Tab-separated table of C-alpha atoms in Angstrom:
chain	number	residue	atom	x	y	z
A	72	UNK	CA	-0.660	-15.925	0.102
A	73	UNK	CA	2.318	-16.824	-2.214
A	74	UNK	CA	0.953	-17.733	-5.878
A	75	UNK	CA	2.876	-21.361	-5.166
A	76	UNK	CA	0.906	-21.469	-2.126
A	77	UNK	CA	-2.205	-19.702	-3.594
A	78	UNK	CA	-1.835	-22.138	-6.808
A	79	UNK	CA	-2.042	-25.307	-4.392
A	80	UNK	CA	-4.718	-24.168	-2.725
A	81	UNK	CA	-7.250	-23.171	-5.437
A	82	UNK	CA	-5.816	-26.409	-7.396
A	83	UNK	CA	-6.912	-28.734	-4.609
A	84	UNK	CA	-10.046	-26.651	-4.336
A	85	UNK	CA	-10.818	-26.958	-7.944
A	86	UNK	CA	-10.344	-30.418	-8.376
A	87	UNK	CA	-12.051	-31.537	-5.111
A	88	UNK	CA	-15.188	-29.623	-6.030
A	89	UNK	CA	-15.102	-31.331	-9.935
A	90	UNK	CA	-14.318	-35.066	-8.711
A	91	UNK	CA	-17.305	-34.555	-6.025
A	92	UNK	CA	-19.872	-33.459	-8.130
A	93	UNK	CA	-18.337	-36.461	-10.722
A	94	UNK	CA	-18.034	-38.834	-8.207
A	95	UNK	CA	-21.485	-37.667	-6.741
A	96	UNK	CA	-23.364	-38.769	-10.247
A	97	UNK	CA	-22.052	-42.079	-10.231
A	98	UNK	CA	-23.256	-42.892	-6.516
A	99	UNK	CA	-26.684	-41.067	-6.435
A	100	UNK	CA	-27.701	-43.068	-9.724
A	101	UNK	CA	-25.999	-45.905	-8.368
A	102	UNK	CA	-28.258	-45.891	-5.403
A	103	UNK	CA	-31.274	-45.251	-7.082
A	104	UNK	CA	-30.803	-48.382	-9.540
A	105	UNK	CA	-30.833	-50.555	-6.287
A	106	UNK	CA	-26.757	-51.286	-6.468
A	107	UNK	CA	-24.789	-51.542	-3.127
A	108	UNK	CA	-21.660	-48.394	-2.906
A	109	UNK	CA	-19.413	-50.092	-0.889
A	110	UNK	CA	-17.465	-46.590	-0.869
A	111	UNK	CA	-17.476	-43.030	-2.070
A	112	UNK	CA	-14.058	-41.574	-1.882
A	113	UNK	CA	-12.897	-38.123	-2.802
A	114	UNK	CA	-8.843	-38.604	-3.338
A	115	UNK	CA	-6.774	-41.608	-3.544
A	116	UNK	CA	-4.098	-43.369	-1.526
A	117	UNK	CA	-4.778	-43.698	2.691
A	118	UNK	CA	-7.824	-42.365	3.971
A	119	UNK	CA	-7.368	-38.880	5.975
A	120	UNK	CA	-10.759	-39.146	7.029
A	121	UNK	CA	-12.956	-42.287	7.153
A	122	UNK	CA	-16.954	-42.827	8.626
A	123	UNK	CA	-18.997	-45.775	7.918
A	124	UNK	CA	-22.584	-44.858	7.559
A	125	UNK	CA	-25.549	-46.991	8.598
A	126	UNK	CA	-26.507	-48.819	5.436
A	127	UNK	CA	-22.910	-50.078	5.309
A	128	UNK	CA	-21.575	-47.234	2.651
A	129	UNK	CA	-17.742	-45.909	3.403
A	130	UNK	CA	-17.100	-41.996	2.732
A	131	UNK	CA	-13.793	-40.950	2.578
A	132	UNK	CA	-11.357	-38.529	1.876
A	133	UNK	CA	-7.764	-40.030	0.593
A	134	UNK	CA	-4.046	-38.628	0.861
A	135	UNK	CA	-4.161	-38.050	-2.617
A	136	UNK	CA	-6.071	-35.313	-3.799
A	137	UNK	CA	-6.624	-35.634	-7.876
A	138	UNK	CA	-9.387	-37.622	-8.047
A	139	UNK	CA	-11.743	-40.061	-6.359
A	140	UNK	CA	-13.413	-43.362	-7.128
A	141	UNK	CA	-16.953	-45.045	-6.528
A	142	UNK	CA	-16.664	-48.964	-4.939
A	143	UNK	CA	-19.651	-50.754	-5.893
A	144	UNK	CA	-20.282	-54.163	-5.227
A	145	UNK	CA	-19.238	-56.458	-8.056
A	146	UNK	CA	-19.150	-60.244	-8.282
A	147	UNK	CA	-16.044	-59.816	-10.694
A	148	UNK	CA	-14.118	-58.563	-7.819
A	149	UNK	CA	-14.666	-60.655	-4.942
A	150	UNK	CA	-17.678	-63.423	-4.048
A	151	UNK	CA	-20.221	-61.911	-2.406
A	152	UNK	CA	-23.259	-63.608	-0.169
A	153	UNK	CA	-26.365	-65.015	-2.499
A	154	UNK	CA	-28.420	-62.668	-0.391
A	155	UNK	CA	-26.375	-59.694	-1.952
A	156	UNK	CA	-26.600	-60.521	-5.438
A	157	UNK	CA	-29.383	-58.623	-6.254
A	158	UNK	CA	-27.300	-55.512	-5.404
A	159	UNK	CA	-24.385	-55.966	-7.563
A	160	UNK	CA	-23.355	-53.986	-10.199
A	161	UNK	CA	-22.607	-56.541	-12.512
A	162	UNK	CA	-26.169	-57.681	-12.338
A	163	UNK	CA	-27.798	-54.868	-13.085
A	164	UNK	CA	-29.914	-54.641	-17.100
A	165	UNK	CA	-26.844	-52.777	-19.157
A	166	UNK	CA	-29.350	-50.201	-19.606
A	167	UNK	CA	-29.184	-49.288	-15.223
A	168	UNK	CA	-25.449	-49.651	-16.001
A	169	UNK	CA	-24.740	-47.467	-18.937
A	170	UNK	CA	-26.970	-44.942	-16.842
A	171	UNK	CA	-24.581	-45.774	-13.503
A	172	UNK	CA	-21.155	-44.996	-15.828
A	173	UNK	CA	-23.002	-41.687	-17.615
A	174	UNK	CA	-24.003	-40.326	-14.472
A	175	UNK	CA	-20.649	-38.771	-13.474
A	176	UNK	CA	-19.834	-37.155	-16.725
A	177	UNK	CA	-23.271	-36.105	-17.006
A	178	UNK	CA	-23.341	-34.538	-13.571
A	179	UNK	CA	-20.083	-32.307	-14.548
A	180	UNK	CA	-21.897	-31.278	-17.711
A	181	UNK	CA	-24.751	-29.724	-15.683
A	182	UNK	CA	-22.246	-28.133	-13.301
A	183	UNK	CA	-20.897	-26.478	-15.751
A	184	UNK	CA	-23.830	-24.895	-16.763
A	185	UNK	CA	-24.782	-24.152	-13.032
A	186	UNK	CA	-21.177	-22.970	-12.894
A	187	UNK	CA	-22.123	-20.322	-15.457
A	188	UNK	CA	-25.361	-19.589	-14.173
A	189	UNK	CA	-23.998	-18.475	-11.127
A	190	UNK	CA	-21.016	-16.256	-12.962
A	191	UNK	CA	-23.401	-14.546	-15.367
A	192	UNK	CA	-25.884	-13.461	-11.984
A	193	UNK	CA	-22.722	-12.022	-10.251
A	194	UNK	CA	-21.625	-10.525	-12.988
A	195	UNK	CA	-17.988	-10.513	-14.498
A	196	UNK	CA	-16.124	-7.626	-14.668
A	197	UNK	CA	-13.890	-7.110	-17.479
A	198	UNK	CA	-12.714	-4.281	-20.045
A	199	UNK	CA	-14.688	-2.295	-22.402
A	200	UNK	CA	-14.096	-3.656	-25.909
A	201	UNK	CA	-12.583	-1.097	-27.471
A	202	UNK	CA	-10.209	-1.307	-29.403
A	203	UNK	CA	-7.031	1.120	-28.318
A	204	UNK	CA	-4.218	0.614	-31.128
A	205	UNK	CA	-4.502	-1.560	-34.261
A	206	UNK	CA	-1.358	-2.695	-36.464
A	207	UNK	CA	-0.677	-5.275	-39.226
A	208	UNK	CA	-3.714	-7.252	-40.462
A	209	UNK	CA	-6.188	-5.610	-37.900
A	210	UNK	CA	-5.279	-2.143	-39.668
A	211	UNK	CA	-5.349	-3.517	-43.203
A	212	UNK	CA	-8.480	-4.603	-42.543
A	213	UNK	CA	-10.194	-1.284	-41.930
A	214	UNK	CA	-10.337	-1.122	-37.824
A	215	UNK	CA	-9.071	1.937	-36.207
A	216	UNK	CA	-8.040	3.087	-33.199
A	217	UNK	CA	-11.131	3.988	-30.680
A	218	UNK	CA	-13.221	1.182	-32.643
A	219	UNK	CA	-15.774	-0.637	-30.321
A	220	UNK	CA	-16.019	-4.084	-31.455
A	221	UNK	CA	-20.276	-5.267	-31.321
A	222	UNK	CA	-19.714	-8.906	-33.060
A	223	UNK	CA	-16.955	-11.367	-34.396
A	224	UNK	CA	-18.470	-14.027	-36.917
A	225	UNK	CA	-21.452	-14.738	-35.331
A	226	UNK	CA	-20.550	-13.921	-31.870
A	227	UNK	CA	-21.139	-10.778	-29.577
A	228	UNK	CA	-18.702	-8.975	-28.136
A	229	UNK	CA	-19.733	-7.405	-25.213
A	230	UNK	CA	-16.198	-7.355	-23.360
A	231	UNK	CA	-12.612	-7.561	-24.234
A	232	UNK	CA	-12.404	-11.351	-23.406
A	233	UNK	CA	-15.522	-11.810	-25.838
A	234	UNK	CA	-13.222	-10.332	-28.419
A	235	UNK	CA	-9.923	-12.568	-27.777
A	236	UNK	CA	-11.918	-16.108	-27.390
A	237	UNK	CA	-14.214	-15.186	-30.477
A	238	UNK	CA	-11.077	-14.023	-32.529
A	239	UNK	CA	-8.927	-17.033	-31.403
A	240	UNK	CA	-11.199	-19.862	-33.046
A	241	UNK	CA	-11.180	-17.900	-36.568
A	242	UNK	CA	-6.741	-17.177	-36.211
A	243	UNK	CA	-6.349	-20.828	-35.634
A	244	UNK	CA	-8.429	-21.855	-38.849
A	245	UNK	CA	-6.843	-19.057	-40.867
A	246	UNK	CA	-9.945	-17.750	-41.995
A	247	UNK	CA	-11.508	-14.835	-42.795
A	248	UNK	CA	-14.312	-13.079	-40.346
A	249	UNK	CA	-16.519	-10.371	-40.076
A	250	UNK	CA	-16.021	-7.940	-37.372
A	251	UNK	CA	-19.154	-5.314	-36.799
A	252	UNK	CA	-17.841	-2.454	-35.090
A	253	UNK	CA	-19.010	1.300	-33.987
A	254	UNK	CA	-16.752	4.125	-35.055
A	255	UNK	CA	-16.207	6.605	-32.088
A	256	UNK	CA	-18.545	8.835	-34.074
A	257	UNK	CA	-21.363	6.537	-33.116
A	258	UNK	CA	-21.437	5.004	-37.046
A	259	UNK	CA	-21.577	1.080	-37.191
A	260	UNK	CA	-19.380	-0.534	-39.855
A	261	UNK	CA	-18.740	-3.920	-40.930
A	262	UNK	CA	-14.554	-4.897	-41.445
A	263	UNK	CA	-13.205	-7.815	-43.112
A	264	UNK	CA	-10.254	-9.675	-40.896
A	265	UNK	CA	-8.350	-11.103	-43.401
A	266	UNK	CA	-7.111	-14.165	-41.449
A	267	UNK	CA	-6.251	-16.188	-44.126
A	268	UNK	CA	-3.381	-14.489	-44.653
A	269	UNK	CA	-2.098	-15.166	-41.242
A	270	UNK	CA	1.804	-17.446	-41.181
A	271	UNK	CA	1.155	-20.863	-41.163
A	272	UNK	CA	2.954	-20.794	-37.959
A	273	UNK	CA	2.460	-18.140	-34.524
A	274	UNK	CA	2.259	-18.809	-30.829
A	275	UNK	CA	-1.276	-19.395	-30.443
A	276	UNK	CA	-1.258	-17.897	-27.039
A	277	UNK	CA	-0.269	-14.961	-28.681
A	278	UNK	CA	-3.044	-15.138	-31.658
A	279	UNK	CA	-4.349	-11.341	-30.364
A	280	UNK	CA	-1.608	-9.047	-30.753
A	281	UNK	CA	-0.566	-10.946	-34.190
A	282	UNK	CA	-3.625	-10.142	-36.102
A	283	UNK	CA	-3.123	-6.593	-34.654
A	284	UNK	CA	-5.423	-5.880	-32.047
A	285	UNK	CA	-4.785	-4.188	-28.832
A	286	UNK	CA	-7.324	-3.115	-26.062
A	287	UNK	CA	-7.664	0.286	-25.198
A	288	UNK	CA	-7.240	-1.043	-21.553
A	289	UNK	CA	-3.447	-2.466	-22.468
A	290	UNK	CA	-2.167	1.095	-23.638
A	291	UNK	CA	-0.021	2.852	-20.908
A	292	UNK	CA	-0.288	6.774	-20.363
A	293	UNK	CA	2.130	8.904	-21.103
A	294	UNK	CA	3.301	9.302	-17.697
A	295	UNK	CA	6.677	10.333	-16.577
A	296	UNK	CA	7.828	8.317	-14.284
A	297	UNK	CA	11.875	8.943	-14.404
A	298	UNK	CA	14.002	10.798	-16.771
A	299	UNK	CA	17.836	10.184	-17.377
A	300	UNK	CA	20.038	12.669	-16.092
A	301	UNK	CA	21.850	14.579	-18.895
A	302	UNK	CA	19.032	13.340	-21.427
A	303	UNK	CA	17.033	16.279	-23.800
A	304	UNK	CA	14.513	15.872	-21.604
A	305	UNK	CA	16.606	16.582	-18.670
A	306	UNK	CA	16.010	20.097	-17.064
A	307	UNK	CA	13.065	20.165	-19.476
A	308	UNK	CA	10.091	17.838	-18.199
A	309	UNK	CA	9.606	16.559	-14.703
A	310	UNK	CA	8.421	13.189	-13.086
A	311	UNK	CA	4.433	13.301	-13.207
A	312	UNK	CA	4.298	14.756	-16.430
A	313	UNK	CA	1.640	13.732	-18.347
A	314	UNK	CA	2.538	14.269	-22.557
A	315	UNK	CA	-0.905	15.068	-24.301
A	316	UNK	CA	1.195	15.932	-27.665
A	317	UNK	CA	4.768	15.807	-29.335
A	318	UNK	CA	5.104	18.103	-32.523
A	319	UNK	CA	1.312	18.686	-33.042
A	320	UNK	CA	0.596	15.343	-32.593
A	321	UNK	CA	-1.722	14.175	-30.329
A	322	UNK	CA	-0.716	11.519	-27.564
A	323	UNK	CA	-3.048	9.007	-25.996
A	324	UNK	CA	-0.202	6.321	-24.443
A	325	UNK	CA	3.107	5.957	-23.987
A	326	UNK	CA	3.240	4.131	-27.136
A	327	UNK	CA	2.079	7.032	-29.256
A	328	UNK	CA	4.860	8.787	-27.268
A	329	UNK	CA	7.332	6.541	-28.363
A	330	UNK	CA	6.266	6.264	-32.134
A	331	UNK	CA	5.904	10.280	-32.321
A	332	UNK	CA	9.672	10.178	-30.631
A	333	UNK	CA	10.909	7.978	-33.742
A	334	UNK	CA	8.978	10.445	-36.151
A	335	UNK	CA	10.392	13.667	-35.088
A	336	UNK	CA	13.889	11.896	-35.396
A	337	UNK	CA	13.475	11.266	-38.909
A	338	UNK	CA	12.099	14.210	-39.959
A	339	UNK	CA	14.824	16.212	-37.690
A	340	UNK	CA	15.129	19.455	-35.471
A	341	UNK	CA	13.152	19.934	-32.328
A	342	UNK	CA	9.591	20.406	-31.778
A	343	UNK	CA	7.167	21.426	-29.161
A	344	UNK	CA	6.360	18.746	-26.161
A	345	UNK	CA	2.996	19.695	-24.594
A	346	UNK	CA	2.750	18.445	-21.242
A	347	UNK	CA	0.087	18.272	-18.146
A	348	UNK	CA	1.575	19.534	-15.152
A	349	UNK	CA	-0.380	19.875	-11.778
A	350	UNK	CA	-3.520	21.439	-13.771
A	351	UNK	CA	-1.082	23.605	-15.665
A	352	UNK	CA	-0.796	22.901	-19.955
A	353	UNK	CA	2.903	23.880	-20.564
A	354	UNK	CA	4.291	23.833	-24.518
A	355	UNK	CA	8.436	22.976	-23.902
A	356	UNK	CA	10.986	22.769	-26.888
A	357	UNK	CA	12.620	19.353	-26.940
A	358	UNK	CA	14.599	17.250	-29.409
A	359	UNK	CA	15.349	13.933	-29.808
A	360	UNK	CA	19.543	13.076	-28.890
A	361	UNK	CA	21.324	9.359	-29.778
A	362	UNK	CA	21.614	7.478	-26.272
A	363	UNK	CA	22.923	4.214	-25.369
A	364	UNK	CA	20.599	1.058	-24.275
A	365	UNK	CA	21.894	-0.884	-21.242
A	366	UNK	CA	22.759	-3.720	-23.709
A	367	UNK	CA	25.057	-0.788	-25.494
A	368	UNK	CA	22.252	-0.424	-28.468
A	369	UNK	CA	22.069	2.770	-30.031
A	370	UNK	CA	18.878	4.493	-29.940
A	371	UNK	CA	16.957	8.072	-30.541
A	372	UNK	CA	15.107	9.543	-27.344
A	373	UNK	CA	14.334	11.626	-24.822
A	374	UNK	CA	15.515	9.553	-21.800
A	375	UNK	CA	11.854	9.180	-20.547
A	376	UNK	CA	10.444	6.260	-18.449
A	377	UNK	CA	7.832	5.879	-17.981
A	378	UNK	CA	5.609	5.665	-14.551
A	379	UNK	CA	4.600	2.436	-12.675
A	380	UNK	CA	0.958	2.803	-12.669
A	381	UNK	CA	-2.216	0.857	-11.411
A	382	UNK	CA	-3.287	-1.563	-13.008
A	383	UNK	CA	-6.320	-0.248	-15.433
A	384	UNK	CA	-9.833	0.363	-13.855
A	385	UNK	CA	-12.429	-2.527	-15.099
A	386	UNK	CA	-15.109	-0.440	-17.079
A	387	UNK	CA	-17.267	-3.317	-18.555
A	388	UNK	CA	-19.555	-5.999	-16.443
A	389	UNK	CA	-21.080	-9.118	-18.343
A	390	UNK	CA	-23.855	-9.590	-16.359
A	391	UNK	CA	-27.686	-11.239	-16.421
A	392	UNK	CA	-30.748	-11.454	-14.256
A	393	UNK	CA	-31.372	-14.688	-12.871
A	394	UNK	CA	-33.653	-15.406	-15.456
A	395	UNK	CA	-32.107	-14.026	-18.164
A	396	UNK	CA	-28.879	-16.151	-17.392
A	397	UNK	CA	-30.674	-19.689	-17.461
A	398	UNK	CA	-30.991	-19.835	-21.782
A	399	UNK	CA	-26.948	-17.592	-21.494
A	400	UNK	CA	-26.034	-20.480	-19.730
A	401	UNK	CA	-26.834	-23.081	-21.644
A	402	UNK	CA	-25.538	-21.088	-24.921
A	403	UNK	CA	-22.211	-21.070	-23.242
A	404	UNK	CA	-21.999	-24.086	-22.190
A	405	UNK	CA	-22.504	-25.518	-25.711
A	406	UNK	CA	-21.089	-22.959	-27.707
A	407	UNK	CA	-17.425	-23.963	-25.193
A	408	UNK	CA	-18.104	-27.623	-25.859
A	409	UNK	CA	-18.394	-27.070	-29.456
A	410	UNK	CA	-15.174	-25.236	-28.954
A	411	UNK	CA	-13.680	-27.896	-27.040
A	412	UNK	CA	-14.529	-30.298	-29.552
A	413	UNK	CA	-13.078	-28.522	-32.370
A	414	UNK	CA	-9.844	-27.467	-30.548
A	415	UNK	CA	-9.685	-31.161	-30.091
A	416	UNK	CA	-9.856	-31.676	-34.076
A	417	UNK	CA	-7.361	-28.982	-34.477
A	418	UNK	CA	-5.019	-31.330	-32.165
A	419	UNK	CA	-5.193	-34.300	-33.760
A	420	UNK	CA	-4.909	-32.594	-37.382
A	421	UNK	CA	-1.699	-30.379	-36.198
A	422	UNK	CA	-3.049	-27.506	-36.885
A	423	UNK	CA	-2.704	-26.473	-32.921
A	424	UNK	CA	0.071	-27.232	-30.901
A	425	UNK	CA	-0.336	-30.046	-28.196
A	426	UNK	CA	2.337	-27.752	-25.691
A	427	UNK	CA	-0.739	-24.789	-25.799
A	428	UNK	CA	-3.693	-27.866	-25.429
A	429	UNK	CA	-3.324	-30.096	-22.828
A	430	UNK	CA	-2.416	-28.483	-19.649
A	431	UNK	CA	-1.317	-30.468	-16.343
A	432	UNK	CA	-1.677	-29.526	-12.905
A	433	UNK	CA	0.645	-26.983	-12.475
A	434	UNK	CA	-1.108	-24.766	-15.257
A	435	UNK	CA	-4.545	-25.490	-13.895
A	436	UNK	CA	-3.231	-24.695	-10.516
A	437	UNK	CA	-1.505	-21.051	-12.126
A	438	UNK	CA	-4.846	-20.355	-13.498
A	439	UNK	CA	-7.164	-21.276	-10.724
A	440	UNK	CA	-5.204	-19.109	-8.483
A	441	UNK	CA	-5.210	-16.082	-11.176
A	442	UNK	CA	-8.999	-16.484	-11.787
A	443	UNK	CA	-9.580	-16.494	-7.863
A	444	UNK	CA	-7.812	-13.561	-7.455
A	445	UNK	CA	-9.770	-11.781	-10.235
A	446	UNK	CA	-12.936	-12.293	-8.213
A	447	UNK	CA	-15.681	-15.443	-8.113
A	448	UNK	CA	-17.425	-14.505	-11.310
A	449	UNK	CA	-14.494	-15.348	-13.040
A	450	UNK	CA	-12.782	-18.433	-10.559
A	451	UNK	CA	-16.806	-19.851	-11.578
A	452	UNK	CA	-16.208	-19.565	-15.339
A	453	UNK	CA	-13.066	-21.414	-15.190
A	454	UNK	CA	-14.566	-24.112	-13.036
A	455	UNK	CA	-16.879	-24.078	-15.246
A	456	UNK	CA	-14.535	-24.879	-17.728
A	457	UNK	CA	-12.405	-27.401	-16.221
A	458	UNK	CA	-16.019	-29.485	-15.244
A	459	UNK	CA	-16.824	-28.881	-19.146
A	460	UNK	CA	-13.545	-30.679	-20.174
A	461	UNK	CA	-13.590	-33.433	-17.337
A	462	UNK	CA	-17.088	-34.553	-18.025
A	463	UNK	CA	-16.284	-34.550	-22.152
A	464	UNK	CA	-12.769	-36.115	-21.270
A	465	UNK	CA	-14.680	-38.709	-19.786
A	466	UNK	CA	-17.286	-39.264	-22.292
A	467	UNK	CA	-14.032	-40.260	-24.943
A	468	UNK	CA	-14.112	-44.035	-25.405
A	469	UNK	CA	-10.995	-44.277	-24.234
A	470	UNK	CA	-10.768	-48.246	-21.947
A	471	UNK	CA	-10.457	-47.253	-18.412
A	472	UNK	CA	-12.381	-44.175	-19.038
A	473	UNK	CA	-16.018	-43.557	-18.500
A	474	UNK	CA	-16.658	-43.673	-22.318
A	475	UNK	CA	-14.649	-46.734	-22.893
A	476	UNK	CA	-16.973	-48.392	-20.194
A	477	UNK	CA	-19.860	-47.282	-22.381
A	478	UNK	CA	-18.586	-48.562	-25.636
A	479	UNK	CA	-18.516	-51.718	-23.928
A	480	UNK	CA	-22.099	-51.826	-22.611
A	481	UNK	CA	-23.271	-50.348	-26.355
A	482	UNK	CA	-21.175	-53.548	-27.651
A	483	UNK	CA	-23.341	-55.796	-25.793
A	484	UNK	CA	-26.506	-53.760	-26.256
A	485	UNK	CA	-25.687	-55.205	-30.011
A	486	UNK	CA	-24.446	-58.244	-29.562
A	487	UNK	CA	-26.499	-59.606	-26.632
A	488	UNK	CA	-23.690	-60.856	-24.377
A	489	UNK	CA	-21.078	-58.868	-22.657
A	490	UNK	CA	-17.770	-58.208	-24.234
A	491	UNK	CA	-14.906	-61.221	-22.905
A	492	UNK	CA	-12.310	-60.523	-20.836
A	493	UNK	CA	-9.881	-60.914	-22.596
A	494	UNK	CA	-10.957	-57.683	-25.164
A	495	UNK	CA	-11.530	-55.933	-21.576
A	496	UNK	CA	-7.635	-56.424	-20.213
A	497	UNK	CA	-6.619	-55.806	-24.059
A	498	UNK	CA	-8.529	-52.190	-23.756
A	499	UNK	CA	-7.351	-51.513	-20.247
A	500	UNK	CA	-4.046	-52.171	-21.370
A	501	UNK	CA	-4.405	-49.495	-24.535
A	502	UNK	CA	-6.295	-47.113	-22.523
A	503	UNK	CA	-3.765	-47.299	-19.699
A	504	UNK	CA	-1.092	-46.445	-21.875
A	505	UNK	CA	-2.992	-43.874	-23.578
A	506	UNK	CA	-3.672	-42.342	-19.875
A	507	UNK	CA	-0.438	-42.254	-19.344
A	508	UNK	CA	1.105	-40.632	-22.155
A	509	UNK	CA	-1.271	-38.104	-21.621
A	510	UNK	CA	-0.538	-37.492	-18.328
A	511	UNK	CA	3.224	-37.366	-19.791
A	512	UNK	CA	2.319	-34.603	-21.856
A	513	UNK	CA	0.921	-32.744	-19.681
A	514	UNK	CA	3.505	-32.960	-17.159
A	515	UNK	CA	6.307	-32.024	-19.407
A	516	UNK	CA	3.755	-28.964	-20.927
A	517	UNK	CA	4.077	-27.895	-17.083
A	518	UNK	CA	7.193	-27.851	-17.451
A	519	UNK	CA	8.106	-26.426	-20.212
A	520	UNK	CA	5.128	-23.653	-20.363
A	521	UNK	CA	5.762	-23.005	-16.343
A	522	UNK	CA	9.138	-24.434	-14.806
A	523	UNK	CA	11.436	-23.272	-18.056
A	524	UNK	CA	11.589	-19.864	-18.481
């Protein structure tokens, strides 16, 4: 499957599991508070698919597949018999109807804690967190290569993705945290990032690799893969070489390689390669010649490339029993709202840009498909995710919105009457054009984080 195709697919997947369980909330409450659903529908637009049930109730499926909608009988709408009254929404205490309009973001906050559930049982595999080169602030601040990172802040660490989403939080406040670590000789240690001293400005999506850090999983061997015909190395080495040391130096990627290629330049001469060859260790004299770039860029090297390789085994699992997962679950779940929440703050205060936090379809769709294809532990914590931000999105009080519905019904909780019309089409009016410019954003963060390259 194509990742256009694959992206459509898991997108449509993804939201039509989301606006269910949403959807799902509002009717089963609905239901039990005596009101009459006139229709469920998951999608908008033309039915597809259409059967009446019994008591009356429409199900659907619409041409339009990013969202759905509830139809509940309501006496602002259309008149309805005397013998129906009973049933209508707008009838109901506001106490059945706050409950009615809470129900669907309610239900996606208890997915996503199902959601979880389920991906901590299976189990999530991921990388070891260890920590496999270390530059700028990272090596200022005391870690070293080989470093297995136990805790950031107050977080544990027991994967490489633990590390990057407990880092990120701290990079985008710009302030210091505590990273407990164990030293490859078994010693644990306590380091100091010094994230205040971070530019007031970096690509967010990029927070990782600008403190420093780098997995040990994201280093490349030394591999030979191709070597440039009248290079030093030319004659010399062969394709499948594996370089274990350049000069007495010892070599664990193709990035030491390259950094040991630079020293040996400056210092001058030639030196002794040591290389793994079919089982054989063979010690070759080599030194370093000026070559060209494609681009006509001058450089010192050995007119190595390296090997196209697979991509790096998974040696880490985050995993729970089913019980143990129940009490994980829940700490994840509020631990990413709390998350959500703050990247929210950072939003509004500027301290985050809006092109790396709200995402449209076309990035949901991207990452739905790349989760999926990573395995179902990991489709389940995005899901997870995405039902975590629809049911807070909802909860806003925002007009139009779930939470704009309750601010109205809390407004008349205080005031004893319900709130006029005319304040209602004022805040479907604001919250309409709020919708929308959201929508805007998010559209044009497709396309300039997806379509614009």
């Amino acid at each position: 499957m194509s990742e256009i195709l694959g992206s459509l697919w898991w997108l449509i997947i993804s939201i039509g599991v989301l606006v269910t369980i949403h959807e799902f909330g509002h009717f089963w409450v609905a239901r039990r508070c005596g009101v009459k659903v006139l229709r469920f529908s998951i999608g908008f637009g033309k039915p597809l698919w259409l059967r009446k049930a019994a008591d009356g109730t429409e199900y659907a499926i619409g041409a339009i597949p990013l969202g759905g909608y509830v139809k509940m009988l309501d006496e602002r709408e259309f008149e309805i018999p005397d013998a129906l009254i009973p049933q209508a929404f707008n009838r109901k205490p506001v106490w059945q109807r706050i409950a009615i309009v809470a129900a669907g973001p309610l239900a996606n906050l208890i997915l996503c804690v199902a959601l979880l559930w389920g991906m901590f049982v299976i189990g999530r595999p991921d990388f070891a967190p260890v920590v496999g080169d270390v530059a700028g602030l990272a090596a200022e601040s005391g870690l070293r290569r080989g470093d297995t990172v136990l805790r950031i802040g107050d977080r544990d660490t027991p994967t490489w993705s633990e590390v990057q989403l407990a880092l990120l939080p701290h990079a985008l406040d710009r302030e210091d945290v505590a990273v407990r670590i164990r030293a490859e000789n078994g010693a644990e240690a306590t380091r100091h990032l010094r994230l205040s001293r971070l530019p007031a400005e970096f690509d967010e999506r990029r927070a990782v690799q600008i403190v420093g850090l780098r997995g040990r999983h994201e280093l490349r061997p030394a591999v030979i893969g191709r070597i440039e015909p009248g290079s030093p190395a030319w004659g010399v080495l062969a394709e499948g070489d594996r370089v274990t040391a350049l000069d007495g130096d010892p070599l664990r990627s193709w990035e030491d390689l390259t950094a040991a290629v630079a020293k040996l330049h400056r210092r001058g001469g030639s030196a002794m390669i040591e290389v793994a060859r079919n089982g054989d260790r063979l010690a070759l004299e080599i030194a370093p010649a000026r070559m060209l770039k494609p681009d006509g860029e001058a450089y010192w090297g050995l007119g190595l490339i390296s090997a196209e390789l697979p991509e790096p085994t998974r040696d880490a699992v985050l995993r729970y029993g089913p019980l143990q997962a129940v009490p994980a679950a829940l700490r994840e779940g509020v631990h990413q709202a709390e998350q959500l929440f703050a990247m929210i703050g950072r939003a509004f205060t500027g301290r985050v840009s809006l092109q790396n936090t709200v995402a449209g379809p076309v990035t949901i769709g991207r990452a739905a498909n790349a989760y999926a294809n990573n395995g179902p532990a990991w489709y389940l914590q995005l899901l997870a995710l995405l039902s975590l931000s629809l049911g807070i999105l909802n909860l806003l009080p925002i007009p139009i919105l779930d939470g704009g519905h309750l601010l109205y019904y809390l407004i008349e909780l205080v005031k004893g009457s319900p709130v006029s019309e005319r304040v209602m089409a004022a805040g479907h009016f604001v919250g309409l054009a709020l919708i929308a410019g959201l929508m805007g954003l998010a559209f044009y963060n497709d396309i300039l984080n997806n379509l614009v390259r």
